[in-house]
Coordinates of C-alpha atoms in Angstrom, one line a residue:
Chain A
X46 CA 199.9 219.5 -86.6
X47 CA 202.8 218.9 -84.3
X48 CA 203.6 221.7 -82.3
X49 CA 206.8 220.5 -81.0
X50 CA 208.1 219.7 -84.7
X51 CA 210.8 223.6 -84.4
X52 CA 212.1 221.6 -81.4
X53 CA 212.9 218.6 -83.0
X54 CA 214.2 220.4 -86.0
X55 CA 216.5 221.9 -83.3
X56 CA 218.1 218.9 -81.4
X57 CA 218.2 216.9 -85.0
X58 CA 220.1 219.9 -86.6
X59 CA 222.2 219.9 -83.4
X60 CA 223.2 216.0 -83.5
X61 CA 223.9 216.1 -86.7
X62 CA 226.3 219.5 -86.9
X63 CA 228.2 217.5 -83.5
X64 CA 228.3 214.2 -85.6
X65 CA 229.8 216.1 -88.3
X66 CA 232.7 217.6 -85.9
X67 CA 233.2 214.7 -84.9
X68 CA 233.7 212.8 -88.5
X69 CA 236.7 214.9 -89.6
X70 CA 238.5 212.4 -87.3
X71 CA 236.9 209.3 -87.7
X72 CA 239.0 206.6 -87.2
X73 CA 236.2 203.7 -88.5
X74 CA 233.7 204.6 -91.6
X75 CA 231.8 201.9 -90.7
X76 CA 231.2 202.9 -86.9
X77 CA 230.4 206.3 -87.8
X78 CA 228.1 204.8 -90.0
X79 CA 226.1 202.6 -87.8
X80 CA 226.0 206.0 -85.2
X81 CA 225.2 208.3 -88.0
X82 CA 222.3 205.7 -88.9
X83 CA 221.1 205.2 -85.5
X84 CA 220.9 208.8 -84.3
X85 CA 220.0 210.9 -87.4
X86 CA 216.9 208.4 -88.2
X87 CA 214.4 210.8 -86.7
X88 CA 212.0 209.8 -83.8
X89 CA 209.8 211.9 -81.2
X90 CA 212.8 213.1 -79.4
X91 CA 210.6 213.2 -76.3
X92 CA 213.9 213.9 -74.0
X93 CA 215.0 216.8 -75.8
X94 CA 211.5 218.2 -75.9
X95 CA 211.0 217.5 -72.3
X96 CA 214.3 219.2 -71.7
X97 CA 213.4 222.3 -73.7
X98 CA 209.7 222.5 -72.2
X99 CA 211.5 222.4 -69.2
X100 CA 214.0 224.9 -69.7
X101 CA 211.2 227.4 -71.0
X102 CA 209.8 227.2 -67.9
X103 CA 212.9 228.5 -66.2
X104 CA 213.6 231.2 -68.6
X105 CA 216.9 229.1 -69.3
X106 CA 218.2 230.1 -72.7
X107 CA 217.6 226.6 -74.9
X108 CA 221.6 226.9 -76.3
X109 CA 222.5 226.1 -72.5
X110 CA 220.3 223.3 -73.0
X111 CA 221.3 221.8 -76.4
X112 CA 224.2 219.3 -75.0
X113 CA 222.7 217.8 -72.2
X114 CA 219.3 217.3 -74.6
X115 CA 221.7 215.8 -77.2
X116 CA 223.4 213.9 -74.5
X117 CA 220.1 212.2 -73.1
X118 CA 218.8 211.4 -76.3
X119 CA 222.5 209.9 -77.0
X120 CA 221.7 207.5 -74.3
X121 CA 218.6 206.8 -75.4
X122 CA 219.7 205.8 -79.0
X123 CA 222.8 203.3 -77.6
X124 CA 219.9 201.9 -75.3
X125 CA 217.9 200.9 -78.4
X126 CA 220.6 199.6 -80.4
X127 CA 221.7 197.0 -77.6
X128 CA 217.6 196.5 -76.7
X129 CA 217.7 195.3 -80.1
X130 CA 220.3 193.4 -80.0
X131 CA 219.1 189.2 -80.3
X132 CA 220.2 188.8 -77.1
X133 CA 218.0 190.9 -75.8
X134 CA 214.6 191.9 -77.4
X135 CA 216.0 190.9 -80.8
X136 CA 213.7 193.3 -82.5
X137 CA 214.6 194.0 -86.9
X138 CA 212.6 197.2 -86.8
X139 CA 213.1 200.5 -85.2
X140 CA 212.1 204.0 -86.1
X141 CA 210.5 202.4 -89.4
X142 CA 213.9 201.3 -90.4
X143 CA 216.2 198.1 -90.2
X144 CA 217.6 198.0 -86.5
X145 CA 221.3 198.5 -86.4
X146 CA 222.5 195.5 -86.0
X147 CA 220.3 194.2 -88.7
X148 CA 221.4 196.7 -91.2
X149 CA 225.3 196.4 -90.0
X150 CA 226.2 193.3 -88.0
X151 CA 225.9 192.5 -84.8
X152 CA 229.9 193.7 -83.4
X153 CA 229.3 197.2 -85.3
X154 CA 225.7 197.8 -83.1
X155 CA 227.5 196.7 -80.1
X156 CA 230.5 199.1 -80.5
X157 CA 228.1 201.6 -81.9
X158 CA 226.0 201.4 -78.4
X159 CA 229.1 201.7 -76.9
X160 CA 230.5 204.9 -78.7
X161 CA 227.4 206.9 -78.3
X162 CA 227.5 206.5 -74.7
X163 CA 230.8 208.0 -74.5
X164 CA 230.0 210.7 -77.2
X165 CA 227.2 211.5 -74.8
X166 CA 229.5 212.6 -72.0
X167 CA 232.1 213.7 -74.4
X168 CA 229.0 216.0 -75.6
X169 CA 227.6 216.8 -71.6
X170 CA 231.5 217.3 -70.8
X171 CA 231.6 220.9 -73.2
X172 CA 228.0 222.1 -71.7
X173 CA 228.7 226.5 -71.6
X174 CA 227.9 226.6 -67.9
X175 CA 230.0 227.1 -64.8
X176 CA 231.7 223.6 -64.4
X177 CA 230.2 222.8 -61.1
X178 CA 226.8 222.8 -62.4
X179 CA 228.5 220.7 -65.4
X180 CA 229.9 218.4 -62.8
X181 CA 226.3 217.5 -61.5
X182 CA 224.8 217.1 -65.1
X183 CA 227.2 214.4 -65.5
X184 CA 227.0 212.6 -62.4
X185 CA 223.3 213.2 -62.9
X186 CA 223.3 211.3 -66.5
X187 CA 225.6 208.8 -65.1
X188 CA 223.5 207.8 -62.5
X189 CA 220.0 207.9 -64.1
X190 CA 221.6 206.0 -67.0
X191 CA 223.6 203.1 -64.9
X192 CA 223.0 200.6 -62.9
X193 CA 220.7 201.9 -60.8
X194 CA 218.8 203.6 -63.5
X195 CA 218.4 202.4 -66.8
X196 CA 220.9 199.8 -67.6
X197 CA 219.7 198.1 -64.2
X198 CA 215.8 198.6 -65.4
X199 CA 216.6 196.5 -68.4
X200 CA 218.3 194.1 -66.6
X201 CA 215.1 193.4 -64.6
X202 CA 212.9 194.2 -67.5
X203 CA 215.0 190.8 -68.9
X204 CA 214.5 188.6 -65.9
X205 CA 210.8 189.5 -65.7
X206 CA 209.6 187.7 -69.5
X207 CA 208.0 184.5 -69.1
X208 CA 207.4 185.1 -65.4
X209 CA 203.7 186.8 -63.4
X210 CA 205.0 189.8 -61.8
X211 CA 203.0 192.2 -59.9
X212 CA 202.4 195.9 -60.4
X213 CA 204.9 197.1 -58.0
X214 CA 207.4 195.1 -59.6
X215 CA 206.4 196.4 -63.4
X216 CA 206.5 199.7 -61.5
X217 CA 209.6 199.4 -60.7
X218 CA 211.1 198.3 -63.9
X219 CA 210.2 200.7 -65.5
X220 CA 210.5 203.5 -63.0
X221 CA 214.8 202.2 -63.8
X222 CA 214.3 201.4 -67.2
X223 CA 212.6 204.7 -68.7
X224 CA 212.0 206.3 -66.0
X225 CA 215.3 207.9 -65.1
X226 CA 216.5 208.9 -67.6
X227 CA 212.8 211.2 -68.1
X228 CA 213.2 212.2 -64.9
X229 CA 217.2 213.2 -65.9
X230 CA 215.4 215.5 -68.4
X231 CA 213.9 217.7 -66.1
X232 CA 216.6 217.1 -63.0
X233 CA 219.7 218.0 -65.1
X234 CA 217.7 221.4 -66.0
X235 CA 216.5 223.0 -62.8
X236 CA 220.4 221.9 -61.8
X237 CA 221.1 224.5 -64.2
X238 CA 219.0 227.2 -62.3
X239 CA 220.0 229.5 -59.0
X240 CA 217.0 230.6 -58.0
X241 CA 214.6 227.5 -57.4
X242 CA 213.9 226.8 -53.6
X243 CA 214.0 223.2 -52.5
X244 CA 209.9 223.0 -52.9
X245 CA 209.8 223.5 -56.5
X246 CA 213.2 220.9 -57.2
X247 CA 210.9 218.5 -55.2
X248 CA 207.5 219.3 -57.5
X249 CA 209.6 219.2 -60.8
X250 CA 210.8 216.0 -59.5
X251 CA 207.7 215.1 -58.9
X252 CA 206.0 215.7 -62.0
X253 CA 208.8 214.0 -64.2
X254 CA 207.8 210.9 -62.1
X255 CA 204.3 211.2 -63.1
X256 CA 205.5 212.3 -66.3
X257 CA 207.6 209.2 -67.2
X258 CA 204.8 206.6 -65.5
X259 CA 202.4 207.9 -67.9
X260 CA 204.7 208.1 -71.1
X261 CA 205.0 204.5 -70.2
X262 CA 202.1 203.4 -69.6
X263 CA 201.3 204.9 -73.1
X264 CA 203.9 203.0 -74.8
X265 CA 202.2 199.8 -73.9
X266 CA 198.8 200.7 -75.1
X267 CA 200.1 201.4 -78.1
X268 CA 202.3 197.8 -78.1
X269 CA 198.6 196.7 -77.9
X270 CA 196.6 198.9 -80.0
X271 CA 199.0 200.4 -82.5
X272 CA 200.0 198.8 -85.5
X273 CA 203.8 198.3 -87.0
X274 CA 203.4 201.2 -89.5
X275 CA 202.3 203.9 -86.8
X276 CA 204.5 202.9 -84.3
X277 CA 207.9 202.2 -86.8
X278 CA 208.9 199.1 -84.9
X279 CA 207.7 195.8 -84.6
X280 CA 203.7 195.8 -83.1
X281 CA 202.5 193.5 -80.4
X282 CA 206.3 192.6 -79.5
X283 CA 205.4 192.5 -75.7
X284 CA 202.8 189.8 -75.4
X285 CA 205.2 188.0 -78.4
X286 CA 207.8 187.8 -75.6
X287 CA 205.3 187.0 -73.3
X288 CA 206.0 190.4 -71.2
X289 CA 204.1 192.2 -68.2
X290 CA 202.5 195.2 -69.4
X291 CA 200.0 197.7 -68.0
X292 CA 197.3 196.4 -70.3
X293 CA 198.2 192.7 -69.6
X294 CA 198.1 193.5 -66.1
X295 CA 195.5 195.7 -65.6
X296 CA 193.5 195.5 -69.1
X297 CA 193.6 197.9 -71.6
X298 CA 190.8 200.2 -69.9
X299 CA 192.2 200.3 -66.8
X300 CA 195.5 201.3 -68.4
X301 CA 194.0 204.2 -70.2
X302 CA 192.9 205.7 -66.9
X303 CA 196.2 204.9 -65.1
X304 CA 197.6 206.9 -67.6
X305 CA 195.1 210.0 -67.4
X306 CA 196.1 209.4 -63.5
X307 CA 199.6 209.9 -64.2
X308 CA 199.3 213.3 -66.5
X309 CA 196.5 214.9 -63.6
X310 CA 198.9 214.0 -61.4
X311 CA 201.9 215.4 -63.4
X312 CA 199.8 218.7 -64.2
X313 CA 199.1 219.3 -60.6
X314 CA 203.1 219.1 -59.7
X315 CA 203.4 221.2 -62.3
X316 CA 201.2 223.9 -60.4
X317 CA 203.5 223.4 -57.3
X318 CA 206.6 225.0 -59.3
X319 CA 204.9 228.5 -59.1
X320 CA 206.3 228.8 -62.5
X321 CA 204.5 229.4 -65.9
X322 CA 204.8 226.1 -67.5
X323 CA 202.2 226.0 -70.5
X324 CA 204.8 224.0 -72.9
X325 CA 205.3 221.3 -70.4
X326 CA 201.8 221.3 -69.7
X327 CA 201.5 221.1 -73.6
X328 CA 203.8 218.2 -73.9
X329 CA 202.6 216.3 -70.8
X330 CA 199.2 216.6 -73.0
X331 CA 200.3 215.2 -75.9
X332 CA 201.6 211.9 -74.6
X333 CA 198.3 211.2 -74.2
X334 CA 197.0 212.5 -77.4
X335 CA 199.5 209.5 -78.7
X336 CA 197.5 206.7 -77.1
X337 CA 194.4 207.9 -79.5
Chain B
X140 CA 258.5 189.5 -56.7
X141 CA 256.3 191.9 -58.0
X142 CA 257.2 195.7 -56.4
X143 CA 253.3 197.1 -57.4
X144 CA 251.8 195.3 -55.2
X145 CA 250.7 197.2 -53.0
X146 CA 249.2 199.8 -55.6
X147 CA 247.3 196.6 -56.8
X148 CA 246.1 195.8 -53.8
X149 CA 245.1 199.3 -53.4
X150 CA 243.1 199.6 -56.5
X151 CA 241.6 196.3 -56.0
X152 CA 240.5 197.9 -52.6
X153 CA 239.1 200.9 -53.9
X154 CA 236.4 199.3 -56.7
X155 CA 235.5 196.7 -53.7
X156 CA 234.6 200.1 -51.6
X157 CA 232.8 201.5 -54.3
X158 CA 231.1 198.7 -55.7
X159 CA 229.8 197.7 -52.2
X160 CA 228.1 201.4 -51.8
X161 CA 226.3 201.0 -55.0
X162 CA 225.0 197.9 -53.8
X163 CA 223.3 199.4 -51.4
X164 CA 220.5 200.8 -53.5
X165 CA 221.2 197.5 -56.2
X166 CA 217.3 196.6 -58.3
X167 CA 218.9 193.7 -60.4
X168 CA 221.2 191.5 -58.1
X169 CA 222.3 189.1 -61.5
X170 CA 223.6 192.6 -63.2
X171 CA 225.6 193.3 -59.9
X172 CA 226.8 190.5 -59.8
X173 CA 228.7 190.1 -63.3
X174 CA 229.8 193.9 -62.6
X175 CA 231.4 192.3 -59.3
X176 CA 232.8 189.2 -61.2
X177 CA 234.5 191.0 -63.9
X178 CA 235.7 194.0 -62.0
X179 CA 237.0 192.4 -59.0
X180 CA 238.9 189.4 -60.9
X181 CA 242.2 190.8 -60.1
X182 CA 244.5 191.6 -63.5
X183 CA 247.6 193.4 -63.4
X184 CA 245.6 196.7 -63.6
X185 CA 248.7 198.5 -65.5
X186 CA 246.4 200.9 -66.1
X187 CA 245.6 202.5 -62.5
X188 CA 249.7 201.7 -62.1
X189 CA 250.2 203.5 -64.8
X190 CA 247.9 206.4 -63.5
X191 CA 249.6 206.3 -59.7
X192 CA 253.2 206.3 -61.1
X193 CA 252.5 209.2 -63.3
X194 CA 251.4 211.3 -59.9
X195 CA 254.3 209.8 -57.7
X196 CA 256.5 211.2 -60.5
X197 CA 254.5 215.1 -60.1
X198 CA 254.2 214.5 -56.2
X199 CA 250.3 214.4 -56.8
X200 CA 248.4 212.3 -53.3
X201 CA 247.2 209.0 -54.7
X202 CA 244.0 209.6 -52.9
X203 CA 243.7 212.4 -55.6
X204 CA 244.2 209.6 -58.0
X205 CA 241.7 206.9 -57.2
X206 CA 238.6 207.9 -58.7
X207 CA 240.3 208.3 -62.6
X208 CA 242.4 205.2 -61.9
X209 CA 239.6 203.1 -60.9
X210 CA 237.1 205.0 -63.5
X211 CA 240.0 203.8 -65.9
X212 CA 239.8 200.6 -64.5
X213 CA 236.2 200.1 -65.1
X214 CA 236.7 201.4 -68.5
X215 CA 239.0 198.8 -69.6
X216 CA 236.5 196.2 -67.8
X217 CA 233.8 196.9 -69.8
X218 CA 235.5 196.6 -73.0
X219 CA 236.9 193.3 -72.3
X220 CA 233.6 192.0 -71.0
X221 CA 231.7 193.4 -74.8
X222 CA 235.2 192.3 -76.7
X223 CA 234.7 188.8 -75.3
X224 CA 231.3 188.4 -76.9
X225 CA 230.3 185.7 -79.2
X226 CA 229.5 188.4 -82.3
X227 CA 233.6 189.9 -81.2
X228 CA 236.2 188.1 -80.4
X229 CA 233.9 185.1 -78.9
X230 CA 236.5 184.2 -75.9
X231 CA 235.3 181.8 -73.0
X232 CA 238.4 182.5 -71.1
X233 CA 239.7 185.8 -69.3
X234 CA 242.0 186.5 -66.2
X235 CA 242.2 182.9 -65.6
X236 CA 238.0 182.6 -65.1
X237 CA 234.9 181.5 -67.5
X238 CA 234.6 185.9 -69.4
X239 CA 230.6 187.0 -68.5
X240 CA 228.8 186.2 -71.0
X241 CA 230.0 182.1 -70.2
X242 CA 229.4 182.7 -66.5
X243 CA 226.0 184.9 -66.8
X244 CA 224.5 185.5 -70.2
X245 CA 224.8 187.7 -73.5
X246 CA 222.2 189.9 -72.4
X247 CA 223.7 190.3 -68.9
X248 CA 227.4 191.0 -70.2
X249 CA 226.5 193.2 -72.3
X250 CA 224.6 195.5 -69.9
X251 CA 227.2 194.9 -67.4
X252 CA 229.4 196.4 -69.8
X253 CA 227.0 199.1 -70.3
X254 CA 226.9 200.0 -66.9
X255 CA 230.3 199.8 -65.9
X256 CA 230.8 202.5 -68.7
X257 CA 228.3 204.7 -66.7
X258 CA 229.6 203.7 -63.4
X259 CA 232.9 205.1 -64.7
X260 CA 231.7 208.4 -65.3
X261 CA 230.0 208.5 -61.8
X262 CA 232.8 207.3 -60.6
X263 CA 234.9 210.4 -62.2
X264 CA 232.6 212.6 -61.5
X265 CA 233.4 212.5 -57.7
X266 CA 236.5 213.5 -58.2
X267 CA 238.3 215.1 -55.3
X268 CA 240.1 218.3 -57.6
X269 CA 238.8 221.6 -58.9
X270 CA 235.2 221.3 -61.1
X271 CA 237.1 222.8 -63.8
X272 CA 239.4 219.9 -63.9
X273 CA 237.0 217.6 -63.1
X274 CA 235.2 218.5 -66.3
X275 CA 238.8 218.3 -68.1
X276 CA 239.1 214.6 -67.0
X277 CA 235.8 213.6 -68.0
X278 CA 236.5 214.8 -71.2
X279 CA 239.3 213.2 -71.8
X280 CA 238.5 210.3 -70.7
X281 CA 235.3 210.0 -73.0
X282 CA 237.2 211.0 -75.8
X283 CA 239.8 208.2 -75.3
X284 CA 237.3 205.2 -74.8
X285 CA 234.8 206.6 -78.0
X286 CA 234.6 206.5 -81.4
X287 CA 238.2 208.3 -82.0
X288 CA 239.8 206.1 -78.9
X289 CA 238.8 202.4 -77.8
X290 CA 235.8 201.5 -79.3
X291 CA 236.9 203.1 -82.9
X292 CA 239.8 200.7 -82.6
X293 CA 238.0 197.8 -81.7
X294 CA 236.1 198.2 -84.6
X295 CA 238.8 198.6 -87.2
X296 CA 240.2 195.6 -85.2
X297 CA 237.6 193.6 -86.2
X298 CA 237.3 194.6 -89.8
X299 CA 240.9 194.1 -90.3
X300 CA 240.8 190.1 -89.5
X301 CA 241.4 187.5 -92.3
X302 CA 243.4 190.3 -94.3
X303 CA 246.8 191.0 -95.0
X304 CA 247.6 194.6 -93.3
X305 CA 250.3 196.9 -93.3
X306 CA 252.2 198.0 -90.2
X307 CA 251.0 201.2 -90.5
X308 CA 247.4 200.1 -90.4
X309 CA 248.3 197.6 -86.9
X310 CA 249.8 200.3 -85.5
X311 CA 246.8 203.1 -86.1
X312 CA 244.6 200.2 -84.8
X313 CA 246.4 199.7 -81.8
X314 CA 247.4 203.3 -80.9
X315 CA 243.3 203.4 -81.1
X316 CA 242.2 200.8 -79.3
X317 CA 245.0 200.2 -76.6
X318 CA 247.1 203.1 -76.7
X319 CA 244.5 206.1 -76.0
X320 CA 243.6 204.8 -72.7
X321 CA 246.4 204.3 -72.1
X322 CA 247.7 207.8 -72.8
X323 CA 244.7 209.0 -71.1
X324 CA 246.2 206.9 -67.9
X325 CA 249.2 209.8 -67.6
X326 CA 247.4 212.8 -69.7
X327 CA 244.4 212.6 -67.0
X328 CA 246.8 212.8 -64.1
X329 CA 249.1 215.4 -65.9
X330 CA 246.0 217.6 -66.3
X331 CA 245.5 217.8 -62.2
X332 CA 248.9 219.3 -61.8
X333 CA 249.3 223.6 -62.3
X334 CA 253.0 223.6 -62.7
X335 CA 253.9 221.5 -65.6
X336 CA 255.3 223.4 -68.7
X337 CA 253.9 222.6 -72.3
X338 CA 257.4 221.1 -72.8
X339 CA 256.5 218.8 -70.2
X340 CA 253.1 217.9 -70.9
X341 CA 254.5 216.9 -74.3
X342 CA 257.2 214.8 -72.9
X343 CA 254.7 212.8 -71.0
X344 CA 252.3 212.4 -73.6
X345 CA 254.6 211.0 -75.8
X346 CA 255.8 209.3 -73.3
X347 CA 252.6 207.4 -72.6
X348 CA 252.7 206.7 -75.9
X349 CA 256.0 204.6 -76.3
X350 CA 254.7 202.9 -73.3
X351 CA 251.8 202.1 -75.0
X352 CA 253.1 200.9 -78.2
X353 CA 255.6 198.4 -76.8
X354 CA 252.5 197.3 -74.1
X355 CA 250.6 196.3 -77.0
X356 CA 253.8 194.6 -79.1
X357 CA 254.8 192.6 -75.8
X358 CA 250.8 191.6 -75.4
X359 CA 251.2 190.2 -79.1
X360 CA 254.3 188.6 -78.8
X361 CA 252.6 186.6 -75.6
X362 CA 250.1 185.7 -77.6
X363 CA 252.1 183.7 -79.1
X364 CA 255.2 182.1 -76.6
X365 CA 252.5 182.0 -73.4
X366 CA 250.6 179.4 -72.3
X367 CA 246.9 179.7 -71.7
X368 CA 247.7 179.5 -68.2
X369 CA 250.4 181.7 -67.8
X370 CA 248.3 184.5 -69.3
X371 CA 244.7 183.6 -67.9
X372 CA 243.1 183.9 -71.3
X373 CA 243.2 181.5 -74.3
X374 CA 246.4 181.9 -75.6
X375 CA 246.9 181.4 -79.7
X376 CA 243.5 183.2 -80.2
X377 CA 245.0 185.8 -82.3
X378 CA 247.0 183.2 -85.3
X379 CA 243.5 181.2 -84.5
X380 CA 241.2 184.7 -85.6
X381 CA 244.2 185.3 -88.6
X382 CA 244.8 188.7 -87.3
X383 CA 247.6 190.6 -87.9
X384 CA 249.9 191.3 -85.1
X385 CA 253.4 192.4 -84.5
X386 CA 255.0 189.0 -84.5
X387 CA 253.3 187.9 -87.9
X388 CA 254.3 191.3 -89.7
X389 CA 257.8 191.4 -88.5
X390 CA 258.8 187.9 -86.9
X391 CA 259.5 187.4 -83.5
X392 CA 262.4 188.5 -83.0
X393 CA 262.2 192.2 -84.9
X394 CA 258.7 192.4 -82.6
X395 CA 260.9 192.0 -79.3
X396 CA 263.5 194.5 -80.5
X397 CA 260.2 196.8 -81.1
X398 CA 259.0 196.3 -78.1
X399 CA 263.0 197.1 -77.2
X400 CA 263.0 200.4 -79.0
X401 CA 259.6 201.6 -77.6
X402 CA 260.5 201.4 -74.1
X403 CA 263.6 202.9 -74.9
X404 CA 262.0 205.9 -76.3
X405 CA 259.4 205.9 -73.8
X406 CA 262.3 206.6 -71.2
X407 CA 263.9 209.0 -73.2
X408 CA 260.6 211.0 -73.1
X409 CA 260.6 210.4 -69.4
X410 CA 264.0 212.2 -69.1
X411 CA 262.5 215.0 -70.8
X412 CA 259.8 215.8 -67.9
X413 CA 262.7 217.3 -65.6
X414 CA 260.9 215.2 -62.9
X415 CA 262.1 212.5 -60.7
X416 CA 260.4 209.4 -62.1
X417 CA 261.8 206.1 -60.6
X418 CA 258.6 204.3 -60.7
X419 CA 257.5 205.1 -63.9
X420 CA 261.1 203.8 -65.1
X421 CA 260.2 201.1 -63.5
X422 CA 257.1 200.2 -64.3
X423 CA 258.3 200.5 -68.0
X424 CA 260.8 198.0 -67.9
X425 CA 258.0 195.6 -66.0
X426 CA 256.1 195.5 -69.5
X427 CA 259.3 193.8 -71.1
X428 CA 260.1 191.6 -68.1
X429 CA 256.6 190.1 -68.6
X430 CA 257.7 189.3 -72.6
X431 CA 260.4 186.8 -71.0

């Protein structure tokens, strides 16, 4: 029983009623296509959840929330299309389905990639909130998502196959690479509220770190333990591409307690926020639950 | 001589500033590096020209102009640096130097692309104007380089090669793919200034998009009488691709007095603003100086 499944309902019945606004001028069937394909294919929708959780815990009403979740997850859905891409991690399965460049061609994924990330800000841009605070969601997005965020991560991530790096170093990647944009999750919310004091921004902060090192951390174990069917893409790809993981790094043991490290941690910034959190608490839970 | 100069130079200015404070806090040195390369490889930047003459013309400060000229800028960067890629238009040649993915690699181009589209967004975000405008810009922007704007046209660009199309069809692709940032160039700077009549902002708009229109013809034609060297980028490519353009639907000669006929309309738009516009007559008239 998933407990999260009404929130995922939520954002997927969002993307899809702002991908059907946006179809009555469609300019390329093909494009909207590949976008339609690549967004509406389902997934955990972890950055919307951990958006919503979030915004529960502020009392924020989740219809102020809905565009900047459906602009994060946005992101992250160009992200895996170009990831996928051969030049990079050439990968044929995604979300248990043919990746987009596989199923269209290689031009339509790019542009696809490309047209989601504006859609994203197009999306953040008509946020129902003063525009100041709209303002920061966007630089927000823009930074976590750039080249000091995630595009930079994967950049690194890149330069780092075939090679021994050290732990600070796979910290670091993916701190950029995934890490950002979870932290963004939780950022670009509490932007959204008056009344927090510069203690609890820093513990929120603070816990979307932890959050986002032990989602990752997570995400290799299962590379390692899952198999293609559970996950819906392409088991065992890391050590395939001869890639640093927290498993190859630290065996898979190891691993498993960095990540129980990362949610006590995360729970315990949680506490800091003086706030009643029990659905981020929930969802900071059941990243861990995933590595079973 | 060329009387923009110093707007170029400006410009030019501008990105180094703002690409040297994101260095500051750089993590992958190779992505920086192709960001650098592509963006600050000179051009004629109509675009930010475009954008400055528009505010001379409604008194507005250039400084107030910067950020969506050089957003704009970046904008138009990125999609060179994706168009230029082996699965698009597969060009080794651009402004006169190797295009990214020749001088770096696939991967790195296309996240330099990527990041340049965030970057662009940051960039616009710091806007020096009202939030509420701000937000308006953002908008616009996003909406003229996505799936109804740039990248849509791009796309039907593509699909269009190696068949026979109508006029109609080049001109719906170009007014896509070209003209909306283009438009967005003058619309984005109209939408910073309170005093402009509806009259007026519909003068400029389709102003902006004349000037668009015979940009595009005049970027065909030179396609075909340039020389690679004159124009910095491989010169033939679009007979070599078998894509339609203005001078293979219409001949040569009916594509110059289209070009002609645009720039005449675009000035007779311009007369319709009520507002002294010397330099946006004059950059007009540059587009068809350069077809000569």
């Amino acid at each position: 029983m998933n407990p999260f499944k009404p929130w995922q309902t939520r954002i997927d019945a969002f993307l899809k009623d702002f991908l059907d606004q946006q179809q009555q001028s469609a300019i390329c069937s093909r494009l909207e296509a590949a976008i339609r394909y690549t967004l509406l294919a389902g997934g955990k929708r972890i950055r919307p959840l951990l958006a919503y959780a979030t915004a529960d815990s502020l009392n924020i009403d989740r219809a102020q929330v809905d565009n900047l979740a459906g602009a994060i997850e946005m992101i992250h859905a160009y992200s895996l299309i170009h990831d996928d891409l051969p030049a990079m991690d050439n990968d044929d399965l995604r979300r248990g389905q043919a990746t987009c460049h596989i199923r269209f061609d290689e031009a339509t994924a790019i542009l696809a990639g490309d047209a989601l990330q504006a859609l994203a800000f197009q999306l953040l841009s008509q946020t129902p909130a003063e525009a100041r605070k709209v303002v920061k969601l966007i630089s927000n997005l823009a930074t976590a998502c750039g080249v000091h965020g995630m595009a930079g991560g994967q950049s690194l991530d890149l330069r780092s196959e075939n090679k021994n790096i050290k732990l600070e170093q796979l910290q670091a990647i993916h701190s950029a690479k995934t890490g950002a944009l979870l932290v963004a999750c939780v950022t670009m919310v509490t932007s959204l509220c008056d009344h927090l004091n510069h203690h609890q921004i820093s513990a929120y902060h603070q816990f979307a770190e932890h959050f986002g090192m032990a989602f990752q951390i997570v995400d290799d174990i299962l590379d390692v333990t899952g198999n293609t069917e559970q996950l819906g893409k392409t088991a065992g790809a890391d050590e395939n591409r001869h890639k640093s993981t927290y498993p190859s790094l630290l065996g898979l043991e190891h691993a498993q307690e960095k990540a129980q490290y990362h949610i006590q941690s995360a729970k315990n910034f949680l506490q800091q926020t003086n706030q009643k959190n029990p659905t981020l608490i929930q969802l900071t839970e059941y990243i861990l639950i995933r590595s079973h």
